[in-house]
Short mmCIF file of C-alpha atoms in Angstrom, two decimals:
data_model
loop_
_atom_site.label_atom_id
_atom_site.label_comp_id
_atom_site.label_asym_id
_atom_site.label_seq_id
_atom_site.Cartn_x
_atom_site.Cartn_y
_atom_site.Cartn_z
CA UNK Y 794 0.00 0.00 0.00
CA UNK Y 795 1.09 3.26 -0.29
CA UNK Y 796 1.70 5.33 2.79
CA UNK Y 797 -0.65 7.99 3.79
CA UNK Y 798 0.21 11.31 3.18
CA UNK Y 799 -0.31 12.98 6.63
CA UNK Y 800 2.63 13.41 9.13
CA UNK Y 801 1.09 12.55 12.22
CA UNK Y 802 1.29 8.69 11.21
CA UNK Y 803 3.11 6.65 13.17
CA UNK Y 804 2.91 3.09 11.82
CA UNK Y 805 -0.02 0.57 10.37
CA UNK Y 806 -2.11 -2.10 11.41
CA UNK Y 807 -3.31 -5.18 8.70
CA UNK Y 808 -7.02 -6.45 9.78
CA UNK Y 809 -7.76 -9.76 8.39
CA UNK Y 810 -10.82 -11.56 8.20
CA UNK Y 811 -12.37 -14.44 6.64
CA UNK Y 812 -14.59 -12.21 4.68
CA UNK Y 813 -15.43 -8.41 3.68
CA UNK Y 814 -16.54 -6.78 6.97
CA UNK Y 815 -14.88 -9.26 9.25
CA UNK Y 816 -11.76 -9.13 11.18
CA UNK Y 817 -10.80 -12.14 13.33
CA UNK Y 818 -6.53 -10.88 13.29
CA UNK Y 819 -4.89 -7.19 13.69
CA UNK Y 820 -1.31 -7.06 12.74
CA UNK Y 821 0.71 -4.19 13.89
CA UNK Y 822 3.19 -3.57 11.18
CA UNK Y 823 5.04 -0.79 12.39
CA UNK Y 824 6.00 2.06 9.56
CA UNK Y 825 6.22 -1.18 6.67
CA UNK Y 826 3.98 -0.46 3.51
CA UNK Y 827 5.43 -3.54 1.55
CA UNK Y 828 4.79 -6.85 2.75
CA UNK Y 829 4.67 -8.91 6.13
CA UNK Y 830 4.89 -11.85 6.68
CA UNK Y 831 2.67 -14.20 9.49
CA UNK Y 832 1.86 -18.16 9.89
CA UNK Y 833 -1.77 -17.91 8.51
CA UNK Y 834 -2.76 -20.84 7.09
CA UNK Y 835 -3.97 -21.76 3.43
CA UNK Y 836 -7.01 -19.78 2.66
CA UNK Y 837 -8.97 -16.83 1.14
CA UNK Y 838 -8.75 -13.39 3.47
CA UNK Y 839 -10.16 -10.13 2.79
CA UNK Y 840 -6.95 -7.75 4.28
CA UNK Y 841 -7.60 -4.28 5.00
CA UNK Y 842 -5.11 -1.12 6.48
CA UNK Y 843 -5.23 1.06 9.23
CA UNK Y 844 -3.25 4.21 9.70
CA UNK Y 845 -2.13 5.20 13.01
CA UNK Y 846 -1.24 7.98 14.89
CA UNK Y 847 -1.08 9.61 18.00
CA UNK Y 848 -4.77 10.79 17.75
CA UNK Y 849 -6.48 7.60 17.16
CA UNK Y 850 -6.88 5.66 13.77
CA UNK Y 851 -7.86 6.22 9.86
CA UNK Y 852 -10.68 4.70 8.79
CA UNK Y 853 -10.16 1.24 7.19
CA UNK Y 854 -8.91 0.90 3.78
CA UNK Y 855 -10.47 -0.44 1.08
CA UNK Y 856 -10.59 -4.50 1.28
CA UNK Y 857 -8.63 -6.76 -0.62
CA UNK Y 858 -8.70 -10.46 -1.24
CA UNK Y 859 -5.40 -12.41 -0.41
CA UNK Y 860 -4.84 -16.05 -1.21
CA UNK Y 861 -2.26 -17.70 1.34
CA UNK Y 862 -0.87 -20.77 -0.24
CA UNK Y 863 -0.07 -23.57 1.76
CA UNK Y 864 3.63 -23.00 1.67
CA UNK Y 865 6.70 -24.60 0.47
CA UNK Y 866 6.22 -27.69 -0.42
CA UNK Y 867 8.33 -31.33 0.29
CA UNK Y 868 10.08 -32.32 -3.15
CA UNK Y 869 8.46 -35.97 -3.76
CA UNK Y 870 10.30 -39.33 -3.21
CA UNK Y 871 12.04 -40.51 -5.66
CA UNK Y 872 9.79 -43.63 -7.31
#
């Protein structure tokens, strides 16, 4: 995401739910805007952004849908 333009931020917060409207995780992220990284498993979440400063919070950002794959994945036996 990109980060907001007002200087009173101080860092960001991820919500993640199972669906739009839902949030079941918040993940402080500090100042980050790129990526993070956490052991979710596999599954479909709707991820939104929270700006944060020393007044309060932004309103949530718009919601997007994240696939989380099930990881990396044990090369097969040989046969």
């Amino acid at each position: 995401w990109e980060a907001s333009p007002s200087p009173g931020v101080l860092g960001y917060r991820l919500e993640v739910g199972p669906s739009s409207g839902q949030t079941s995780l918040r993940l402080p992220v500090g100042a980050a805007t790129t990526s993070f990284s956490s052991p979710a498993p596999a599954g479909r979440y709707v991820v939104r952004v929270v700006a944060l400063s020393a007044c309060g919070e932004s309103a949530p950002s718009n919601e997007v849908t994240v696939d989380v794959g099930s990881g990396p994945q044990a090369p097969a036996a040989p046969s």
